[in-house]
Amino acid sequence: MNVTMLNEQPSLLKSAALLPPRLSLGATMIHHGLAKLKKEGMEEQAGMFEQLGIKPGKTWLLATGITELVAGVSSILGIATRFTAVSVIVTQAMAIAKVHRKNGFDITKGGYEFNVALIAIALGTLMRGPGRLSLHSALEQRVKRRELRHFRLLPRQRRGSVLLDAIG
């Protein structure tokens, strides 16, 4: 029986391997972001933020909710994934520091196990980028085709693809 390792597979399969973590991270962040932005419960959650020393609670709740929602959408679409990864790492590190650390690692006891998993997925996205199955890749191919068509070979002439590379 011939077993082929993932790193010996075509690059499309390697990019497909990046899709499940990206999609699960995106769905999770959308869920948590929307939960923070719902009118019912917003006062309660803002009060919880203030009890944790994060003041003004409502402002930080809105900022966190919007950040998580945007991070989720961009993770699913595969655009600006480096900014997404950093925002996930920051929000989850704050959740660990302010809420979960005192409970230990075990998620069944209110610990930070799940937050660490989200940070790990975000770190993978930060290091590897979104892969070929992403909006980023589609835009990048279009920009590079346009640059080649106009013979833009110098780095200063390739601003579009450099910007796309920077944001992931």
Coordinates of C-alpha atoms in Angstrom, one line a residue:
M1 CA 0.0 0.0 0.0
N2 CA 1.4 3.4 -1.0
V3 CA 0.8 6.1 1.6
T4 CA 1.6 9.7 0.4
M5 CA 2.3 12.4 3.0
L6 CA 0.4 15.7 2.8
N7 CA 3.7 17.6 2.1
E8 CA 4.1 15.4 -1.0
Q9 CA 0.6 16.4 -2.3
P10 CA -0.1 19.1 -4.9
S11 CA -0.2 22.7 -3.5
L12 CA -4.0 22.8 -3.9
L13 CA -4.4 20.0 -1.4
K14 CA -2.1 21.8 0.9
S15 CA -4.2 24.9 0.6
A16 CA -7.4 22.8 1.2
A17 CA -5.8 21.7 4.5
L18 CA -5.8 25.3 5.6
L19 CA -9.6 25.7 5.0
P20 CA -11.1 23.7 8.0
P21 CA -9.1 25.6 10.6
R22 CA -9.8 29.0 8.9
L23 CA -13.5 28.2 8.6
S24 CA -13.9 27.0 12.2
L25 CA -12.0 30.0 13.6
G26 CA -14.3 32.3 11.5
A27 CA -17.5 30.6 12.5
T28 CA -16.5 30.7 16.2
M29 CA -15.5 34.4 16.1
I30 CA -18.7 35.4 14.2
H31 CA -20.8 33.5 16.9
H32 CA -19.0 35.3 19.8
G33 CA -19.0 38.7 18.1
L34 CA -22.7 38.6 17.4
A35 CA -23.4 37.4 20.9
K36 CA -21.7 40.6 22.2
L37 CA -23.5 42.9 19.8
K38 CA -27.1 41.6 20.6
K39 CA -29.2 44.2 22.4
E40 CA -30.6 41.7 24.9
G41 CA -27.8 41.0 27.3
M42 CA -25.6 43.9 26.2
E43 CA -26.1 45.8 29.5
E44 CA -25.3 42.6 31.5
Q45 CA -22.1 41.9 29.5
A46 CA -21.0 45.6 29.7
G47 CA -21.4 45.3 33.4
M48 CA -19.3 42.2 33.4
F49 CA -16.6 44.0 31.4
E50 CA -16.6 46.8 34.0
Q51 CA -16.4 44.2 36.9
L52 CA -13.3 42.8 35.2
G53 CA -11.8 46.3 35.2
I54 CA -12.3 47.0 31.5
K55 CA -13.9 50.4 31.4
P56 CA -16.0 51.9 29.9
G57 CA -17.7 48.5 29.6
K58 CA -20.1 49.2 26.8
T59 CA -17.5 50.8 24.6
W60 CA -15.1 47.9 25.0
L61 CA -17.9 45.4 24.6
L62 CA -18.9 47.0 21.2
A63 CA -15.2 47.2 20.1
T64 CA -14.6 43.5 21.1
G65 CA -17.9 42.4 19.4
I66 CA -17.1 44.3 16.2
T67 CA -13.5 43.0 16.2
E68 CA -14.6 39.4 16.6
L69 CA -17.3 39.7 14.0
V70 CA -15.0 41.3 11.4
A71 CA -12.3 38.7 12.2
G72 CA -14.7 35.9 11.7
V73 CA -15.9 37.1 8.3
S74 CA -12.4 37.9 7.1
S75 CA -11.2 34.5 8.3
I76 CA -14.0 32.7 6.4
L77 CA -13.4 34.7 3.2
G78 CA -9.7 34.4 3.5
I79 CA -8.8 38.1 3.3
A80 CA -6.7 40.2 5.7
T81 CA -6.0 37.0 7.6
R82 CA -2.9 38.4 9.3
F83 CA -4.9 41.2 10.8
T84 CA -7.6 38.7 11.7
A85 CA -5.0 36.4 13.4
V86 CA -3.6 39.2 15.5
S87 CA -7.0 40.4 16.6
V88 CA -8.0 36.9 17.6
I89 CA -4.7 36.5 19.5
V90 CA -5.3 39.8 21.4
T91 CA -9.0 39.1 22.2
Q92 CA -8.3 35.6 23.4
A93 CA -5.2 36.6 25.4
M94 CA -7.4 39.2 27.1
A95 CA -10.1 36.6 27.8
I96 CA -7.5 34.3 29.3
A97 CA -6.0 37.0 31.5
K98 CA -9.3 38.6 32.7
V99 CA -11.7 35.6 32.8
H100 CA -10.3 32.1 32.4
R101 CA -6.8 32.0 33.9
K102 CA -8.0 31.7 37.5
N103 CA -10.0 28.6 36.5
G104 CA -7.0 26.7 35.2
F105 CA -6.7 24.9 31.8
D106 CA -9.7 22.6 31.9
I107 CA -12.6 24.0 29.8
T108 CA -15.2 22.1 31.9
K109 CA -14.2 24.2 34.9
G110 CA -14.3 27.5 33.0
G111 CA -10.6 27.3 32.0
Y112 CA -8.7 28.6 29.1
E113 CA -8.4 25.4 27.0
F114 CA -10.6 26.6 24.2
N115 CA -9.0 30.1 24.1
V116 CA -5.6 28.4 23.6
A117 CA -7.0 26.4 20.7
L118 CA -8.3 29.5 19.0
I119 CA -4.9 31.2 19.5
A120 CA -3.1 28.2 18.0
I121 CA -5.4 28.3 14.9
A122 CA -4.8 32.1 14.6
L123 CA -1.0 31.6 14.9
G124 CA -1.1 29.0 12.1
T125 CA -3.0 31.5 10.0
L126 CA -0.6 34.3 10.9
M127 CA 2.4 32.2 9.8
R128 CA 1.0 30.5 6.8
G129 CA -1.6 32.9 5.4
P130 CA -5.0 32.0 4.0
G131 CA -3.9 29.6 1.2
R132 CA -5.0 29.4 -2.4
L133 CA -8.7 28.7 -1.5
S134 CA -9.3 32.3 -0.5
L135 CA -10.4 35.7 -1.6
H136 CA -6.9 36.9 -1.0
S137 CA -5.5 34.4 -3.5
A138 CA -8.1 35.4 -6.1
L139 CA -7.4 39.1 -5.7
E140 CA -3.6 38.4 -5.8
Q141 CA -3.8 36.5 -9.0
R142 CA -5.8 39.3 -10.6
V143 CA -3.4 42.0 -9.4
K144 CA -0.3 40.0 -10.5
R145 CA -1.8 39.4 -14.0
R146 CA -2.5 43.1 -14.4
E147 CA 1.1 43.9 -13.2
L148 CA 2.6 41.5 -15.7
R149 CA 0.4 42.7 -18.5
H150 CA 1.8 46.2 -17.9
F151 CA 5.4 45.0 -17.4
R152 CA 5.6 46.3 -13.9
L153 CA 8.7 44.5 -12.8
L154 CA 10.2 46.9 -10.3
P155 CA 9.1 46.6 -6.6
R156 CA 7.9 50.2 -6.5
Q157 CA 5.6 49.4 -9.5
R158 CA 4.1 46.3 -7.8
R159 CA 2.3 48.1 -5.0
G160 CA -0.9 46.0 -5.3
S161 CA 0.7 42.6 -4.8
V162 CA 3.0 43.9 -2.0
L163 CA 0.0 45.3 -0.2
L164 CA -1.9 42.0 -0.5
D165 CA 1.1 40.1 0.7
A166 CA 1.3 42.4 3.8
I167 CA -2.3 42.0 4.9
G168 CA -2.4 38.3 4.2

